[in-house]
Structures are given as structure tokens and as C-alpha cells.
Coordinates of C-alpha atoms and ligand atoms in Angstrom, one line a residue:
M1 CA 120.3 -52.3 183.4
T2 CA 118.2 -50.5 186.8
L3 CA 121.0 -48.3 188.4
E4 CA 119.8 -47.7 191.9
P5 CA 122.0 -44.7 194.3
I6 CA 122.8 -46.4 197.6
I7 CA 124.0 -43.3 200.1
G8 CA 125.5 -43.1 203.6
F9 CA 126.7 -40.8 205.9
E10 CA 129.6 -39.6 208.9
I11 CA 128.5 -37.1 210.3
H12 CA 131.5 -34.7 211.9
V13 CA 129.7 -32.0 214.5
E14 CA 132.0 -30.6 217.5
L15 CA 130.7 -30.1 220.7
K16 CA 130.4 -26.7 222.6
T17 CA 131.1 -27.9 225.9
N18 CA 134.0 -25.2 228.0
S19 CA 136.9 -27.5 227.6
K20 CA 138.4 -29.9 225.4
M21 CA 138.1 -33.1 225.6
F22 CA 140.6 -35.0 227.3
C23 CA 142.5 -32.2 228.8
G24 CA 141.1 -28.6 230.3
C25 CA 142.2 -26.4 227.8
K26 CA 139.9 -23.8 226.1
N27 CA 137.5 -24.9 224.0
A28 CA 136.8 -22.4 221.6
P29 CA 138.8 -22.5 218.6
F30 CA 137.4 -20.3 216.9
F31 CA 137.9 -17.4 218.7
A32 CA 140.7 -17.4 219.5
K33 CA 143.3 -14.5 218.3
Q34 CA 146.6 -16.0 217.2
P35 CA 146.8 -19.8 216.9
N36 CA 149.0 -22.6 219.6
I37 CA 147.0 -20.4 222.5
Y38 CA 144.6 -23.0 223.1
T39 CA 147.8 -26.1 224.3
C40 CA 148.5 -28.0 226.6
P41 CA 151.2 -31.6 226.9
V42 CA 148.1 -33.2 226.6
C43 CA 145.6 -32.0 223.4
L44 CA 149.5 -31.5 222.0
G45 CA 150.2 -34.8 221.7
L46 CA 153.5 -34.2 224.0
P47 CA 154.8 -38.1 225.4
G48 CA 153.5 -39.7 229.0
A49 CA 150.6 -36.5 229.5
L50 CA 147.5 -38.7 230.4
P51 CA 144.2 -38.0 228.9
V52 CA 141.1 -37.2 230.9
P53 CA 137.8 -37.7 229.6
N54 CA 135.0 -34.4 229.6
K55 CA 132.1 -35.3 231.3
K56 CA 129.8 -32.9 229.7
A57 CA 130.9 -33.9 226.2
V58 CA 129.8 -38.2 227.0
E59 CA 126.5 -36.9 228.5
W60 CA 126.5 -35.0 225.6
T61 CA 127.4 -37.2 222.8
I62 CA 124.3 -39.9 224.8
M63 CA 121.5 -37.3 225.2
L64 CA 122.7 -37.1 220.9
G65 CA 122.1 -41.2 220.7
L66 CA 118.6 -40.8 222.6
A67 CA 117.9 -38.1 220.2
L68 CA 118.6 -39.9 217.8
G69 CA 116.3 -43.3 218.7
C70 CA 119.3 -45.4 219.5
E71 CA 119.9 -47.9 222.3
I72 CA 122.6 -46.3 224.9
P73 CA 125.0 -49.7 226.2
L74 CA 125.7 -49.5 229.6
L75 CA 129.5 -49.8 228.8
S76 CA 131.5 -48.1 226.6
K77 CA 135.6 -47.3 225.7
F78 CA 137.5 -45.1 224.4
D79 CA 140.5 -46.7 221.8
R80 CA 143.4 -45.4 220.0
K81 CA 142.8 -44.8 216.2
H82 CA 146.7 -44.6 214.6
Y83 CA 147.6 -42.9 211.3
F84 CA 150.4 -41.2 210.7
Y85 CA 149.3 -37.3 209.9
P86 CA 150.8 -33.7 211.5
D87 CA 147.8 -32.7 212.2
L88 CA 148.0 -35.8 215.0
P89 CA 152.0 -35.9 216.6
K90 CA 151.0 -38.3 219.1
G91 CA 150.5 -41.0 216.3
Y92 CA 146.9 -42.0 216.9
Q93 CA 143.8 -40.2 217.2
I94 CA 141.5 -41.1 220.3
S95 CA 138.5 -42.3 218.9
Q96 CA 136.1 -45.4 220.4
Y97 CA 135.9 -48.4 218.0
D98 CA 133.8 -51.8 219.0
E99 CA 132.1 -49.6 222.2
P100 CA 130.2 -46.9 221.2
L101 CA 128.0 -44.9 223.3
A102 CA 125.3 -45.5 220.6
V103 CA 124.0 -48.0 218.2
G104 CA 120.5 -48.6 216.6
G105 CA 119.3 -45.8 215.9
K106 CA 116.7 -44.3 213.2
L107 CA 115.9 -41.2 211.9
G108 CA 113.0 -40.7 209.6
N109 CA 113.3 -44.2 207.5
I110 CA 117.4 -43.8 207.8
R111 CA 118.7 -45.8 209.7
I112 CA 121.4 -44.8 212.6
R113 CA 123.8 -47.3 213.1
R114 CA 126.4 -45.6 216.1
V115 CA 127.0 -42.7 217.7
H116 CA 130.8 -42.5 218.9
L117 CA 132.7 -39.7 220.6
E118 CA 136.0 -38.5 219.1
E119 CA 138.8 -35.4 219.0
D120 CA 139.6 -33.5 216.6
T121 CA 143.1 -33.1 215.3
A122 CA 145.6 -30.0 214.6
K123 CA 143.8 -27.7 211.9
L124 CA 146.8 -27.1 209.2
M125 CA 147.7 -23.6 206.7
H126 CA 149.7 -24.4 203.1
Q127 CA 151.0 -21.4 202.4
N128 CA 154.2 -19.7 200.8
N129 CA 155.2 -24.4 200.5
M130 CA 155.6 -24.8 204.4
T131 CA 152.6 -26.3 206.1
L132 CA 151.8 -24.2 209.4
I133 CA 150.2 -26.3 212.7
D134 CA 147.6 -24.4 214.7
F135 CA 146.7 -26.9 217.9
N136 CA 143.9 -24.8 219.0
R137 CA 141.6 -27.3 217.3
S138 CA 143.7 -30.4 218.8
G139 CA 141.7 -31.9 221.4
V140 CA 137.8 -30.4 220.2
P141 CA 134.9 -32.8 221.4
L142 CA 134.0 -34.4 217.9
V143 CA 131.0 -36.8 217.7
E144 CA 130.6 -39.4 215.0
I145 CA 127.1 -39.7 213.3
V146 CA 127.1 -42.3 210.8
T147 CA 124.8 -43.8 209.5
E148 CA 123.1 -47.3 207.3
P149 CA 123.6 -46.4 203.3
D150 CA 119.7 -46.4 203.6
I151 CA 119.1 -42.9 201.4
R152 CA 118.7 -43.1 197.8
S153 CA 119.3 -38.9 196.4
A154 CA 120.6 -36.3 197.0
E155 CA 117.4 -34.6 198.0
E156 CA 116.6 -37.4 200.4
A157 CA 120.2 -37.0 202.4
K158 CA 119.3 -32.8 202.1
I159 CA 116.5 -32.7 204.7
F160 CA 117.9 -36.1 206.1
L161 CA 121.2 -34.1 207.1
K162 CA 118.6 -30.7 207.2
K163 CA 118.0 -33.2 209.9
I164 CA 120.4 -34.0 211.8
H165 CA 121.6 -29.9 212.0
Q166 CA 118.5 -29.5 212.7
I167 CA 118.2 -31.7 216.6
V168 CA 122.2 -30.7 217.0
R169 CA 120.7 -26.9 217.3
Y170 CA 117.6 -28.0 219.3
L171 CA 119.8 -30.1 221.9
D172 CA 122.1 -26.9 222.0
I173 CA 125.2 -28.8 221.7
S174 CA 126.8 -27.7 219.1
D175 CA 126.5 -24.5 216.6
A176 CA 126.8 -26.9 214.3
D177 CA 127.9 -24.0 212.0
M178 CA 128.8 -25.8 208.5
E179 CA 130.8 -22.5 207.2
K180 CA 133.5 -22.7 210.2
G181 CA 133.7 -26.6 210.1
S182 CA 131.9 -27.7 213.1
M183 CA 129.7 -29.6 210.9
R184 CA 131.2 -31.4 208.2
L185 CA 130.3 -33.9 206.3
E186 CA 131.1 -37.2 204.3
P187 CA 128.8 -38.7 202.1
N188 CA 129.1 -42.5 201.1
I189 CA 128.1 -43.3 197.8
S190 CA 127.8 -45.9 195.3
V191 CA 125.3 -47.3 192.3
R192 CA 124.4 -50.6 192.6
T193 CA 122.5 -52.7 189.8
G194 CA 121.6 -55.3 191.3
K195 CA 119.9 -56.1 194.4
E196 CA 122.8 -57.1 196.4
L197 CA 124.8 -53.9 197.9
P198 CA 127.7 -52.8 195.6
P199 CA 131.7 -54.2 196.2
Y200 CA 132.9 -50.6 196.2
K201 CA 132.3 -47.3 198.0
V202 CA 133.4 -43.6 197.1
E203 CA 133.6 -41.6 200.2
V204 CA 133.3 -38.3 199.0
K205 CA 135.1 -36.3 202.6
N206 CA 134.8 -33.1 204.7
I207 CA 131.9 -30.8 202.6
N208 CA 130.7 -27.7 204.0
S209 CA 127.4 -27.5 202.8
F210 CA 124.1 -29.1 202.2
R211 CA 123.9 -28.0 198.7
F212 CA 127.6 -29.1 198.2
A213 CA 126.8 -32.5 199.5
G214 CA 123.8 -32.9 197.0
K215 CA 126.2 -32.1 194.4
A216 CA 128.9 -33.9 195.1
I217 CA 125.9 -36.8 195.7
E218 CA 124.7 -36.2 192.0
Y219 CA 127.9 -36.0 190.7
E220 CA 129.8 -39.1 192.0
V221 CA 125.7 -41.2 191.5
K222 CA 126.1 -39.8 187.0
R223 CA 130.0 -40.1 187.1
Q224 CA 129.5 -44.0 188.8
S225 CA 126.6 -45.2 186.1
E226 CA 128.0 -44.1 183.6
L227 CA 131.2 -46.6 184.4
L228 CA 129.1 -49.2 185.2
K229 CA 127.4 -48.9 181.7
A230 CA 130.6 -49.2 180.3
G231 CA 130.7 -52.5 182.3
K232 CA 133.4 -52.0 184.6
T233 CA 133.4 -50.7 188.6
P234 CA 134.3 -47.8 189.8
A235 CA 137.5 -47.8 192.2
Q236 CA 136.6 -48.2 196.3
E237 CA 138.5 -44.6 197.6
N238 CA 138.2 -41.2 198.6
R239 CA 137.5 -38.0 197.1
G240 CA 137.1 -34.6 197.8
W241 CA 134.3 -31.9 196.0
N242 CA 135.9 -29.4 194.6
E243 CA 133.5 -26.1 194.6
G244 CA 135.0 -24.0 191.6
K245 CA 134.9 -27.1 188.8
G246 CA 131.7 -28.4 190.1
E247 CA 133.6 -32.4 190.4
T248 CA 135.0 -34.7 192.5
V249 CA 138.4 -34.9 192.5
P250 CA 140.5 -38.0 193.9
Q251 CA 142.4 -37.3 196.9
R252 CA 145.2 -38.9 198.1
S253 CA 143.5 -41.0 201.6
K254 CA 146.0 -40.6 204.3
E255 CA 144.5 -43.4 205.6
E256 CA 145.0 -45.0 201.8
A257 CA 147.9 -47.5 202.7
A258 CA 147.1 -47.8 206.6
D259 CA 145.6 -50.3 208.5
Y260 CA 144.5 -48.0 211.8
R261 CA 145.7 -51.0 214.4
Y262 CA 142.6 -50.0 216.6
F263 CA 143.3 -50.8 220.5
P264 CA 141.9 -49.9 223.5
D265 CA 143.5 -46.8 225.0
P266 CA 145.1 -48.0 227.6
D267 CA 145.4 -44.4 229.5
I268 CA 141.2 -44.4 229.7
P269 CA 139.6 -46.7 231.4
P270 CA 136.8 -47.8 230.1
M271 CA 132.5 -45.7 230.6
R272 CA 130.3 -48.1 233.0
F273 CA 126.6 -46.1 233.0
T274 CA 123.7 -47.4 234.6
Q275 CA 120.4 -46.8 233.4
A276 CA 119.0 -43.5 236.0
H277 CA 121.8 -42.1 234.8
I278 CA 120.6 -42.8 231.0
A279 CA 117.4 -41.5 232.4
K280 CA 118.1 -39.0 234.1
L281 CA 120.5 -37.9 230.8
K282 CA 117.1 -38.4 228.7
A283 CA 114.5 -36.3 230.8
Q284 CA 116.9 -33.5 229.8
I285 CA 115.8 -34.0 226.0
P286 CA 114.5 -30.8 224.7
E287 CA 110.9 -30.8 223.2
L288 CA 112.6 -32.2 219.5
P289 CA 111.3 -30.2 216.1
D290 CA 108.8 -33.2 215.1
A291 CA 106.5 -33.6 218.5
K292 CA 106.8 -29.5 217.9
K293 CA 105.6 -29.0 214.7
A294 CA 103.4 -32.1 215.2
R295 CA 102.1 -29.7 218.5
F296 CA 101.5 -27.0 217.0
I297 CA 99.4 -27.5 214.9
K298 CA 97.4 -29.2 217.6
K299 CA 97.2 -27.0 220.0
H300 CA 97.2 -23.1 217.9
G301 CA 95.6 -24.3 215.1
L302 CA 98.6 -23.8 212.7
N303 CA 99.0 -25.7 209.4
D304 CA 101.9 -28.2 208.2
Y305 CA 103.4 -25.2 206.0
D306 CA 103.3 -22.4 208.8
A307 CA 104.3 -25.0 211.8
S308 CA 107.5 -25.6 210.1
I309 CA 108.4 -23.1 209.6
L310 CA 107.9 -21.6 213.5
T311 CA 109.9 -24.7 214.5
E312 CA 113.3 -24.6 212.0
T313 CA 115.0 -23.3 215.1
R314 CA 114.2 -23.2 219.0
A315 CA 114.4 -19.5 219.4
L316 CA 111.8 -18.8 217.1
A317 CA 109.4 -21.4 218.1
D318 CA 109.8 -20.0 221.7
Y319 CA 108.8 -16.3 220.7
F320 CA 105.5 -18.2 218.6
E321 CA 104.5 -19.7 221.8
E322 CA 105.5 -16.7 224.7
C323 CA 103.1 -14.4 222.0
T324 CA 99.8 -17.3 222.3
K325 CA 100.1 -16.5 225.9
D326 CA 98.0 -14.1 225.6
A327 CA 94.8 -16.1 224.5
S328 CA 92.8 -12.3 222.6
V329 CA 95.5 -12.5 219.3
P330 CA 94.6 -16.0 217.8
A331 CA 97.3 -18.1 217.0
K332 CA 97.2 -18.2 213.4
T333 CA 97.7 -14.1 213.8
I334 CA 100.4 -14.4 215.7
A335 CA 102.2 -16.9 213.5
N336 CA 101.2 -14.8 210.1
W337 CA 102.5 -11.9 211.6
I338 CA 106.2 -13.6 212.6
I339 CA 106.1 -15.6 209.5
N340 CA 105.8 -13.1 206.9
K341 CA 106.6 -9.6 208.6
K342 CA 109.4 -11.0 210.3
V343 CA 109.5 -9.1 213.2
N344 CA 112.2 -8.4 215.4
M345 CA 110.9 -7.4 218.9
K346 CA 110.0 -8.8 222.3
P347 CA 106.9 -10.7 222.2
A348 CA 105.3 -8.0 224.0
N349 CA 105.7 -5.7 221.8
L350 CA 105.0 -8.1 219.1
V351 CA 101.4 -8.8 220.7
A352 CA 100.8 -5.0 221.3
L353 CA 101.4 -3.8 217.7
I354 CA 98.9 -6.4 216.2
K355 CA 96.4 -5.9 218.9
Q356 CA 96.4 -2.0 218.5
S357 CA 96.5 -2.1 214.7
T358 CA 93.8 -4.6 214.7
T359 CA 91.6 -2.5 216.9
V360 CA 92.2 0.7 215.4
E361 CA 91.3 -0.7 211.5
V362 CA 87.8 -1.9 213.3
V363 CA 87.3 2.0 215.6
S364 CA 87.5 4.0 212.6
R365 CA 85.2 3.0 210.4
A366 CA 83.0 2.3 212.9
V367 CA 83.8 5.6 213.5
I368 CA 84.1 6.7 210.5
A369 CA 80.8 5.9 209.7
K370 CA 79.5 7.9 211.5
V371 CA 81.2 11.1 210.1
L372 CA 79.8 9.9 206.9
T373 CA 76.0 10.4 208.2
D374 CA 76.9 13.5 210.5
N375 CA 78.1 15.5 207.7
P376 CA 76.2 15.1 204.2
K377 CA 77.1 18.0 203.1
A378 CA 81.2 17.6 202.9
V379 CA 80.3 13.9 201.3
E380 CA 78.5 15.6 199.2
D381 CA 80.5 18.1 198.3
Y382 CA 83.7 15.2 197.9
K383 CA 81.5 13.5 195.0
K384 CA 81.1 16.6 193.7
G385 CA 85.4 17.0 193.5
K386 CA 86.3 18.8 196.0
E387 CA 89.4 17.8 197.5
Q388 CA 89.3 19.5 200.9
A389 CA 86.1 18.1 201.7
L390 CA 87.6 15.0 202.6
M391 CA 90.0 16.9 204.9
F392 CA 87.4 18.7 206.6
L393 CA 86.3 14.2 207.1
V394 CA 89.6 13.7 208.2
G395 CA 89.7 16.8 211.1
K396 CA 86.4 15.2 212.0
V397 CA 87.8 11.6 212.2
K398 CA 90.3 13.1 214.7
Q399 CA 88.2 14.8 216.6
I400 CA 86.4 12.3 218.0
T401 CA 89.5 9.1 218.5
K402 CA 91.3 12.6 220.6
G403 CA 93.5 11.6 218.2
K404 CA 94.5 7.7 218.3
V405 CA 93.9 6.9 214.5
D406 CA 97.0 7.5 212.3
A407 CA 96.0 9.9 209.6
K408 CA 96.9 8.3 206.6
K409 CA 95.2 5.5 207.9
T410 CA 91.8 7.1 208.1
K411 CA 92.5 9.4 204.4
E412 CA 92.1 5.7 202.7
L413 CA 90.2 3.9 204.6
L414 CA 87.5 7.1 204.2
I415 CA 88.3 6.9 200.3
S416 CA 87.3 3.5 200.6
L417 CA 84.0 3.6 202.0
L418 CA 82.9 7.6 199.9
Q419 CA 83.4 4.9 196.9
Ligands
ZN1 ZN1 145.1 -28.9 226.6
MN2 MN1 135.7 -39.9 213.1

């Protein structure tokens, strides 16, 4: 029996707009000093409150869609997705159903089914047999990226997720901080025995690290494969990753019994876009990691490895390019310094330091050679074992260079040349 893992992802990313998705409340749940300070009738879900979409969040979602190679339909709308759970007091989440903001993209070999916009829910805290609710997070703009089931291994999944994370950060639309939960991963995993897609899938909910996502996938593939080999079909269910146990565990799911009863939100008019507006957003997309990496290889003559490291973040890439503006230092030398020495200084200072350190060595070599020819007696004495002769020679070098060279380095160079 051939077993092949079939993996897709739903990825939620909180946008870092100034205000929330459908109200004017501050969007800063992670910086709030107290629970429930950024709230209003809209994000508390009070009856009669009217949502107004955040234009920036809509535009950023379109830009993300474009960055992932998606089509942007000229019409999009918000729908109500109903379920009953205390993190959502109005009984539904404003999300997008059949007219998402972006559809049909591709990242590497992985097809992107859709990118849509919705609102985050409140945060529940269970303590001392009580559940407390913090609404600071309620109504934060939340993008959901849905892939086709094109991933075949945990390794491939991690590479894909890191790429998504990197693009989101390049666009500067989210902190995408996994530890804080501003980027959350949900792999759906099944294993097929033939050519057809399996008749079930297991969704692992709310994973907060690439490593855990990889481990959850490996665990599920193994668990499901064993069931299949025993002639059973794994159950369609939601599970959670338990890092302590190193396994996935079945989850009582809030949508288990649910029919979401999607329908268009009557409080929010559909959104219509023009090609001109979309073109304008497209023009605002910065150079993305892959393009930047290819350019660094071509323009600066870097190898693949160096170019990958230097384009890891936009800030690092910008730093490197700022340094290369001084054409007198080879880009490769700058790359080596940044990668190997993990420097922490202004670009101009780094370039100055590189220049200084290379010049000092060149100058002192020439000077040392001259000092050695001019002082044969001291050289003889040193060779006979007189240590003071070395200090005499260092003094001569210092005299000529007016003290501009490093004494320790000069001494090292002298010894190596004397030998
Ligand atoms: Zn609000
Ligand atoms: Mn969602």
C-alpha cells in the first residue's frame, strides 16, 4: 500500500492597522495594560451597533493577495458566519464566504485557494473554574490564507510557512509574531492510499510555531497511516497539538454540530473595486524576498547562501544595500562582515571599519618590511632570542605610522614576517 500525505493550510494573520476592523477602537491587544480597555458597542457585539469596514485592512489584504499571485475580483462582500461560543457574543463572526478579496494564487508549487478578511474574536482565559473574557482582541482585523492541499511533507510545510511569514513581514502589514498569536497555523492533514483525495481530513487547530506545525504533521501522518494500514479510515475531526505530550489530541470543536448558516451581512454594503485602485495597490508592494534575492545575486555577485541570509528581513537587506553604496568596498566583503560578525552599527560606520581594518593591515605590512630591511641588527638580535629587539621594531613601526596602527596586530605581523 502506498501512503501519501496530503496537507493544506489555513493561516490566520492579525493586521497591525491603527484601529480595529469594524470600529474605531485601538488595535493594540498585546500592548493593553488591562483587559477590556479597547472596546465599544461594535466590538462588544451589542445589539444595534453598526460595523464600518476598515479601508486600510481591506487594502492590505488585497496587497497580500497580489503578493501571493492571486486574482482580485472587482466585487467582494462580508458575510456572517454563525456559531455560539462566548468569544463571540453577537453569535456570528463577520467573515467572507463566497466572494473573498483574493482568489487563485500560487507560492512556489503551493496553490493559494483564497485570501479573505474577517474579525478576530475575544480572548478567553480559563482560571479557577471561571472563564474570563478579554475583548481587546475582539474585532482585530484578521486575514485568512487558505491553500490547496498541495503540501506533501512536514519539511515542505515549514518552508512554505516561513515564506508566507517573510512575505507578510516584507509587506509590513503584521508583526506576524507567532508567540503572541498574531500568526496562527492550522494544517489539515490526511493520507491517501490511491490517486483520489482521501474521504476525510484532520484539522489541527491554532498552532503557534513552525516547529510545532512540523511535529503535528509528522505525528498525524504516522497516526493516520497506522489506522489505514489496519484497514480503518481515520475520523474527520479537529485536534489540538499538545507539546508536552508530543501528540495531537481530539478537540471538542465549537463547529462540531454547527452549520454556519452563512449569509451576506446586511449591515455592510458589498465592496466594489476598480482596476485603477488595484493597480495602485499593486504599485505599493515592495520588492519581495525572492526577487530581492535574485537581484542581490545578479547585481552584487553574492552566492545563493549569502543572498538568502541578507534578504531574510527587509531591514537587513536595506542595511546591506546601504553599505554597498560605497563602491570602494566589494559587496562580497560587506556581506561577509554582516553575516559573520553580526555587526550592530550604522552602515556608514561599518563601511569605515571595513576600510580601516583592511588599510591598516596593508600599510603595516609595507612599513614592517621596510623596518626589517632598515634594522638588520635588531632582526639578528631577535633571531638570537632577544625579546626586547621585537619591542624595538614595534617602536620603529609606530614611529613611521605615527601611532596609527594597532600595537598588538603589529607585533603579530612582525613575528609572522620574521619567521
Ligand atoms: Zn470597538
Ligand atoms: Mn478564519
